[in-house]
Short mmCIF file of C-alpha atoms and ligand atoms in Angstrom, two decimals:
data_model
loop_
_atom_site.label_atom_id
_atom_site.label_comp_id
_atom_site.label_asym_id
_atom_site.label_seq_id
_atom_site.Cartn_x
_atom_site.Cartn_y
_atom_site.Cartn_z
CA UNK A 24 0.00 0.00 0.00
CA UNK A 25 1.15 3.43 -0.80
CA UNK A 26 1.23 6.26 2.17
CA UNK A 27 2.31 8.74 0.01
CA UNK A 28 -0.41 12.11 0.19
CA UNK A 29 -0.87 15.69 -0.77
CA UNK A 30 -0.83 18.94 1.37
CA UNK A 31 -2.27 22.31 0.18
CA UNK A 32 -1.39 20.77 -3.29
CA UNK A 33 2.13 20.03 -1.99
CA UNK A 34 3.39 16.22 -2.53
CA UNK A 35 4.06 14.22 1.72
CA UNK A 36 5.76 11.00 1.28
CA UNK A 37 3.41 9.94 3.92
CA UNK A 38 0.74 11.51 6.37
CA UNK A 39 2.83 11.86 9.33
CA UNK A 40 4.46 14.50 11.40
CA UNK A 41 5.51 15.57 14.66
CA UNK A 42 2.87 17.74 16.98
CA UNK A 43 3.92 20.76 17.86
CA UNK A 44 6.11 21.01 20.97
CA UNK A 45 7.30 17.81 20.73
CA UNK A 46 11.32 16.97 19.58
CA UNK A 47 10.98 20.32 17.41
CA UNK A 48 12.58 23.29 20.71
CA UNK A 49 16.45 22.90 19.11
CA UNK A 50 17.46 22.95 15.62
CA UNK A 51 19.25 19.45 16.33
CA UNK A 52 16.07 18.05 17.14
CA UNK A 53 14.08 19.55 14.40
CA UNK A 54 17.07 18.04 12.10
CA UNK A 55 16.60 14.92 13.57
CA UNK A 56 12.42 14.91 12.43
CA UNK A 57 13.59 16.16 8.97
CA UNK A 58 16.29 12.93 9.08
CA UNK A 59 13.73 10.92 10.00
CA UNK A 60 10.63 9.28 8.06
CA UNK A 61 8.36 11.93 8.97
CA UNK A 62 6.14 13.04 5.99
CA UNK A 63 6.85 16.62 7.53
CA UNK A 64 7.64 18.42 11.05
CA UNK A 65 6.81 21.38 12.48
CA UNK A 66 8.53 24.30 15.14
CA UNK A 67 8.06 24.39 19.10
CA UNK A 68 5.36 26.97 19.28
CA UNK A 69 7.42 30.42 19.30
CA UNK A 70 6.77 33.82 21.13
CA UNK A 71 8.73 36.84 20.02
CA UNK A 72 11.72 36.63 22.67
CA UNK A 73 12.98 32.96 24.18
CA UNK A 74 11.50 32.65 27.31
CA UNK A 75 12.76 29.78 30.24
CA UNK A 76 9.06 28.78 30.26
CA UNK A 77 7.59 26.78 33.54
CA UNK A 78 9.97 25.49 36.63
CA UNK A 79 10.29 21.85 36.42
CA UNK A 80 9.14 18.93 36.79
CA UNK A 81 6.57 20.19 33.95
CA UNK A 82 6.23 17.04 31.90
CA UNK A 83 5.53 13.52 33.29
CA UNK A 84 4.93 10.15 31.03
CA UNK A 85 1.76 8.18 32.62
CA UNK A 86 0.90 4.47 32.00
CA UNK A 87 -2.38 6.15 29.42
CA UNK A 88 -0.45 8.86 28.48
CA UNK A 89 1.50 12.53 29.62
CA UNK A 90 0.55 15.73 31.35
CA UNK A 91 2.40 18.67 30.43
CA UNK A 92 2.69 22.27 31.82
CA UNK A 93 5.94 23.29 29.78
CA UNK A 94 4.72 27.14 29.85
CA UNK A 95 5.79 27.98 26.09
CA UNK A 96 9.59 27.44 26.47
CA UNK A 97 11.09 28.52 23.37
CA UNK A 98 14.13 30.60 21.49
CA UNK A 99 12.29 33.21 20.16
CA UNK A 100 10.44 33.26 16.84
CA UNK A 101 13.84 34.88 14.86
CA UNK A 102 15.29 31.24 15.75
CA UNK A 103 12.83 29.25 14.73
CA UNK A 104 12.19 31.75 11.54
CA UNK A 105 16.17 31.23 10.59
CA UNK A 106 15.41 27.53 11.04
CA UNK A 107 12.94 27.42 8.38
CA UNK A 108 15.24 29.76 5.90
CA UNK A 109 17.85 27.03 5.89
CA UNK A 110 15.20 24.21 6.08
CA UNK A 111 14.88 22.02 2.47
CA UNK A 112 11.73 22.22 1.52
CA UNK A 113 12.53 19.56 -1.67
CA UNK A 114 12.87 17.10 1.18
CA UNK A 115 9.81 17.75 3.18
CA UNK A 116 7.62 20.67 3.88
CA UNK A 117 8.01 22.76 7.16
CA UNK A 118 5.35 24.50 9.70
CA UNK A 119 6.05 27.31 11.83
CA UNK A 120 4.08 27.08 14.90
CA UNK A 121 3.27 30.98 16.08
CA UNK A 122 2.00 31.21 19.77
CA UNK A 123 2.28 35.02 20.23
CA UNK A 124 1.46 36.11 24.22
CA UNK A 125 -0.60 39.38 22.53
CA UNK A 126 -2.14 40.08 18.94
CA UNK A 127 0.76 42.56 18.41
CA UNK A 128 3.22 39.78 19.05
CA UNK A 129 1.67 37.67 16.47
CA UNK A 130 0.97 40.45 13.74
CA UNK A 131 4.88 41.12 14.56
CA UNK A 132 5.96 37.08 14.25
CA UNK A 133 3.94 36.69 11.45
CA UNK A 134 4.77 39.53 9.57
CA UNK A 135 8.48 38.25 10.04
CA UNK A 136 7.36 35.15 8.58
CA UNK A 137 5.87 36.65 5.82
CA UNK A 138 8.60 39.02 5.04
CA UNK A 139 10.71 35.89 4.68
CA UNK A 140 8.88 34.26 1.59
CA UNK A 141 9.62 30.64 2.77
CA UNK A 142 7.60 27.93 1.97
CA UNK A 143 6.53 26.79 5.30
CA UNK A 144 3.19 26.95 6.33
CA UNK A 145 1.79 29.33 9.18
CA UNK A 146 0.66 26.87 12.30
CA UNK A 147 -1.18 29.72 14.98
CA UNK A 148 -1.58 28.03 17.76
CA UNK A 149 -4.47 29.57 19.89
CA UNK A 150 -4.83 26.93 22.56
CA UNK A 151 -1.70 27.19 24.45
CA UNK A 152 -3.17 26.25 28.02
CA UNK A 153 0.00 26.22 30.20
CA UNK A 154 0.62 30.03 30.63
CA UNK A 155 -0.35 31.83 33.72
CA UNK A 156 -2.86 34.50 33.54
CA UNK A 157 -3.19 34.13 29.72
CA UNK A 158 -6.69 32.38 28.51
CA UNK A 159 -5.89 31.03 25.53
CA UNK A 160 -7.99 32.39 22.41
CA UNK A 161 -9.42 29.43 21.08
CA UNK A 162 -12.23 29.40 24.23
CA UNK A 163 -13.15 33.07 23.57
CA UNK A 164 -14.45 33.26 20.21
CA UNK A 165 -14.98 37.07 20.25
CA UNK A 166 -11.05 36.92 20.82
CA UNK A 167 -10.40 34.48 18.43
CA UNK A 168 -12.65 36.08 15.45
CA UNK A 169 -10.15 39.25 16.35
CA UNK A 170 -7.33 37.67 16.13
CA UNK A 171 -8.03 35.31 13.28
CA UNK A 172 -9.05 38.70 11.01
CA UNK A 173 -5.93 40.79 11.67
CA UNK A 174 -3.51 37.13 11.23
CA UNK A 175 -5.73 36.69 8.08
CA UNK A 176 -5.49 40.47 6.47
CA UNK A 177 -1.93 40.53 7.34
CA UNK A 178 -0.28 37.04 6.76
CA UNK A 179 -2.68 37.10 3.33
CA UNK A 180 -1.20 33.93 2.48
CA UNK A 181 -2.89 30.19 3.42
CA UNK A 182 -2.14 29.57 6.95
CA UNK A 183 -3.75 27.27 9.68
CA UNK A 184 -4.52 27.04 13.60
CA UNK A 185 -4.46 24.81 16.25
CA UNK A 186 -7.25 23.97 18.08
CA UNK A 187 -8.36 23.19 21.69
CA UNK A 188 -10.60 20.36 21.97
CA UNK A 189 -14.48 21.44 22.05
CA UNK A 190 -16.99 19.43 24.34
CA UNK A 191 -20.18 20.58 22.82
CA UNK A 192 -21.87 20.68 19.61
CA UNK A 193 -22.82 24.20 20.17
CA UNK A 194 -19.14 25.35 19.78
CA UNK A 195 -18.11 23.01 17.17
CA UNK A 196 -20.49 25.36 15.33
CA UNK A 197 -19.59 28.42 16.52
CA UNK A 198 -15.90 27.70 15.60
CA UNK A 199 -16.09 26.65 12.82
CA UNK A 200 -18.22 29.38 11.81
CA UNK A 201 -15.45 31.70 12.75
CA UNK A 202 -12.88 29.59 10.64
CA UNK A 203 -15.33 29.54 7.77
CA UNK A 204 -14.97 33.30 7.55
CA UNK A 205 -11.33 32.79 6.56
CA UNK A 206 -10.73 32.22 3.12
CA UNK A 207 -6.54 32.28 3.73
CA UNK A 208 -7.25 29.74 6.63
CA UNK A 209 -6.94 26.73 4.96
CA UNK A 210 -6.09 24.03 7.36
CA UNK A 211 -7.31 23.08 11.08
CA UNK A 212 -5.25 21.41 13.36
CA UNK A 213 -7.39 19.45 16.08
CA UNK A 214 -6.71 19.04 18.51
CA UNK A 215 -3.78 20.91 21.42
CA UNK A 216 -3.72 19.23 24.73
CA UNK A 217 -6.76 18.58 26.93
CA UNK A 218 -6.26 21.61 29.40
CA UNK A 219 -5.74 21.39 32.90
CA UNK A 220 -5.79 18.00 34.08
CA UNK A 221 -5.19 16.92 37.17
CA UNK A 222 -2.86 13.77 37.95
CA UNK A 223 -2.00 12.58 41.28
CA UNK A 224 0.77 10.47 42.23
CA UNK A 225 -1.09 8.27 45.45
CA UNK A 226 1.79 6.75 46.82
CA UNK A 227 3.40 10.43 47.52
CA UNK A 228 -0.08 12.10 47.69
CA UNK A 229 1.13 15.13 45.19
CA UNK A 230 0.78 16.47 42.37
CA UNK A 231 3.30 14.98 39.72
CA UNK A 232 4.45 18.32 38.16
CA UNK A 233 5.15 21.82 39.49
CA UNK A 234 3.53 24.71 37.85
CA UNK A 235 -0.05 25.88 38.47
CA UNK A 236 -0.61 23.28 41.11
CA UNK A 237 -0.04 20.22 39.13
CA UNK A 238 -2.79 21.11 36.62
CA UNK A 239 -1.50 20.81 32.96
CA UNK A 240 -2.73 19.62 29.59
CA UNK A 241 -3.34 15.83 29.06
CA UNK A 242 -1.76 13.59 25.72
CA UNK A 243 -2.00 10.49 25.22
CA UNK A 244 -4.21 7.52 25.53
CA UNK A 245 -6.53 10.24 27.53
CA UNK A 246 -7.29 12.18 24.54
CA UNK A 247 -8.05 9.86 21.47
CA UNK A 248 -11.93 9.52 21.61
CA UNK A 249 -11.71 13.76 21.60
CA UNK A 250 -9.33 14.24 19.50
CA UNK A 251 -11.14 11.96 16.67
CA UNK A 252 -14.39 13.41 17.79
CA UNK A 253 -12.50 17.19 16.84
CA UNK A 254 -10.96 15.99 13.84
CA UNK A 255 -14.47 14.56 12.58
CA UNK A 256 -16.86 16.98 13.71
CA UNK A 257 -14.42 20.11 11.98
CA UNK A 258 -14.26 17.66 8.49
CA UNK A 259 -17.73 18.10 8.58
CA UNK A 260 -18.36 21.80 9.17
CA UNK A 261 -15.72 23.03 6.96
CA UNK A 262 -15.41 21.45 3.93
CA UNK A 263 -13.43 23.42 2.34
CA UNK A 264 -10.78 23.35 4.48
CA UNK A 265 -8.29 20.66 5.22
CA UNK A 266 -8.21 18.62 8.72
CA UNK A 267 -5.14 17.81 10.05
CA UNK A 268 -5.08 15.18 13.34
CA UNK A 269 -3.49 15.54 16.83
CA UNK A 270 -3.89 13.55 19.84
CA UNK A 271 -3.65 10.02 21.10
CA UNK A 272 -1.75 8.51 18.30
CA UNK A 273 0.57 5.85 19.37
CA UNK A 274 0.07 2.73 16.61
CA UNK A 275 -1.00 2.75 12.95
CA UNK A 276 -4.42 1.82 13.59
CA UNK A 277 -4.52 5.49 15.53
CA UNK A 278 -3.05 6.66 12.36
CA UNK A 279 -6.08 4.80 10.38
CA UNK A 280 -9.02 5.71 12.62
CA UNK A 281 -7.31 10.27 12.15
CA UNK A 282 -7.69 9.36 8.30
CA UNK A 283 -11.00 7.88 8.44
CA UNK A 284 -12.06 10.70 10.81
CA UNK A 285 -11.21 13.37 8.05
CA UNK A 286 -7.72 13.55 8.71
CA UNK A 287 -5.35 14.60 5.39
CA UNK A 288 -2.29 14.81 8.38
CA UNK A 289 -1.50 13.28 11.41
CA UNK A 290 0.41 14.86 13.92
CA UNK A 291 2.33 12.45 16.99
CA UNK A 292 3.18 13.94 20.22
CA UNK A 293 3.03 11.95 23.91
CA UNK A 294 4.23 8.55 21.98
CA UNK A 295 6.81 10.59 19.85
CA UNK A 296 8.36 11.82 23.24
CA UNK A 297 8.46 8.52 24.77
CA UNK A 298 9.73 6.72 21.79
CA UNK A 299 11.70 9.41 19.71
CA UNK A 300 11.56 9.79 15.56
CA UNK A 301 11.82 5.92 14.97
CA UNK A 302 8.44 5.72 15.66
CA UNK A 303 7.42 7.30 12.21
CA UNK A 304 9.00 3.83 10.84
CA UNK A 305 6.58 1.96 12.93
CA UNK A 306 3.54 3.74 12.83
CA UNK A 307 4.00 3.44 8.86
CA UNK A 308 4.77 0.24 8.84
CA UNK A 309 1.86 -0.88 11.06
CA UNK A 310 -0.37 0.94 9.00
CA UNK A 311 0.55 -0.43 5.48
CA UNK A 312 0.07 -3.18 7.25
CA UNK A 313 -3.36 -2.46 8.45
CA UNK A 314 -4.29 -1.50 4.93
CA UNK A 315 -3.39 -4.11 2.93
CA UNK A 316 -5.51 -6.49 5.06
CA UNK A 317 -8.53 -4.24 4.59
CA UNK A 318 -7.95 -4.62 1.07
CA UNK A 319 -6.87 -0.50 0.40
CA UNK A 320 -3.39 0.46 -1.70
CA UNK A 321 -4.10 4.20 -1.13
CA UNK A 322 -5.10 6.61 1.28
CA UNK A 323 -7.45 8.08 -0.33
CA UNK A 324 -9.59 5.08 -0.41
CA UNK A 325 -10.50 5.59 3.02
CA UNK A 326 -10.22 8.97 3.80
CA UNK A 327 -12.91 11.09 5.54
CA UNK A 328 -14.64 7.78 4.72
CA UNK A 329 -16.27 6.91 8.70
CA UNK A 330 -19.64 5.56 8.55
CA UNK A 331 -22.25 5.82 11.09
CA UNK A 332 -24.93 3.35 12.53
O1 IRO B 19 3.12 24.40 27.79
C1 IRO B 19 3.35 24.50 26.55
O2 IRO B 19 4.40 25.02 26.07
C2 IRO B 19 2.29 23.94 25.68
N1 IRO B 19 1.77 22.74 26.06
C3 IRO B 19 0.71 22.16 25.38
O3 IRO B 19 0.25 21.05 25.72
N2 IRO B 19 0.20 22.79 24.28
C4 IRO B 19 0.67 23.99 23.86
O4 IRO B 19 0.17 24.53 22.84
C5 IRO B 19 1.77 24.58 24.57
I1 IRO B 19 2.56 26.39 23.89
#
């Protein structure tokens, strides 16, 4: 079977790529994704200056998955922006992830970006969830409709966002009435981390990581059922945009049920931590392997193809 997809008309040897945040901080680990089998990768989500980000322990591997409250540590979008200038795009494309603290600081990164003229696409991320005393945009629509017009009018070129996961059918349609707006907005990442869990280590009787109390944003096992609920329920309010998958991937069949959800990407973070970039070899073996014995030899035989009861 052949893995081998298209991107905002741009040829992916395969569907898979790295979530942002995850092995993507340093160029030597970004180098390591573009090394690797991944289809594509994308940047650590950047501010406009580095910042430290949260005191540790903010990041704990659990039996079902991770919790996370990293607190946006970064080096400052001009690394991340020099990154993609020496990045080969022949090899595989490149996304800058953009998670400004203010709408100046993002008009300011992104007009940097576009200045540039690179072919990497525009990632906004407006569901950051680990930094203190900042909501994050994607759960205050008025807030997001602002800051997803100025992006739009300025950036003027295609660009995406990433999501937080919705609950409620009443804002999957109010989102995605936003996004709909957008004509330049062409792809939606679902979904970020599920913000502000709360895991407790019994034995100890504490928290398991520092910042905010212990509350950070869940990956992993945790979030699968959500995230495929997100990726599905955005395939089917904006069809004209393109779905890409986050959250709870760990084995091909993950992979498979992102792709039948509407998926055109998939993005791997928690299990990519654990396991580092090898895993793109097994995830695309396991799901060749998945395909052949439900008869398919491309990806687009299944895609976006879930049936209900
Ligand atoms: O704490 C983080 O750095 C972080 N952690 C997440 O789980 N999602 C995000 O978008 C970010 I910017």
């Amino acid at each position: 079977p052949e893995l081998a997809t298209t991107f905002l008309e741009q040829p992916l040897d395969n569907p898979l790529m790295n979530a942002a945040g995850v092995w993507c901080t340093l160029a030597a680990q970004l180098d390591a994704l573009v090394e690797s089998s991944a289809g594509a990768a994308v940047t650590k989500s950047c501010t406009l200056s580095r910042r430290d980000g949260n005191p540790e322990p903010r990041y704990r591997a659990l039996p079902l998955g991770s919790i996370n409250s990293m607190g946006l540590p970064n080096e400052g979008h001009v690394y991340y922006l020099d990154y993609a200038a020496c990045h080969d795009y022949e090899r595989k494309p490149l996304f800058v992830s953009v998670s400004g603290l203010s709408l100046d600081d993002n008009l300011t990164i992104v007009a940097a970006l576009r200045e540039a003229v690179l072919p990497a696409f525009l990632e906004l991320n407006l569901s950051c969830p680990n930094v203190e005393g900042k909501p994050q945009p994607g759960y205050d629509f008025e807030a997001m409709d602002q800051f997803l017009a100025e992006v739009a009018t300025a950036y003027r070129r295609p660009f995406g966002v990433k999501l937080p996961p919705y609950f409620d059918f009443v804002h999957f349609d109010n989102a995605a009435e936003i996004l709909n707006r957008y004509d330049n907005l062409a792809f939606i990442t679902c979904i970020n981390s599920i913000g502000n869990g709360l895991v407790i280590d019994t034995e100890s009787e504490s928290t398991v990581i520092r910042p905010k109390d212990g509350f950070g944003g869940l990956g992993g096992d945790y979030v699968l059922p959500t995230a495929l609920a997100n990726v599905n329920a955005f395939h089917r309010r904006c069809p004209g945009k393109t779905i890409i998958g986050c959250g709870g991937v760990s084995t091909g069949e993950h992979v498979f049920q992102h792709l039948l959800a509407g998926a055109t990407l998939v993005q791997v973070g928690t299990a990519l931590h654990e396991e580092g970039p090898s895993i793109f070899d097994r995830l695309q073996k396991e799901l060749r392997e998945l395909m052949a014995k439900k008869g398919y030899t491309r990806i687009e035989d299944f895609r976006g193809r879930l049936k209900t009861l």
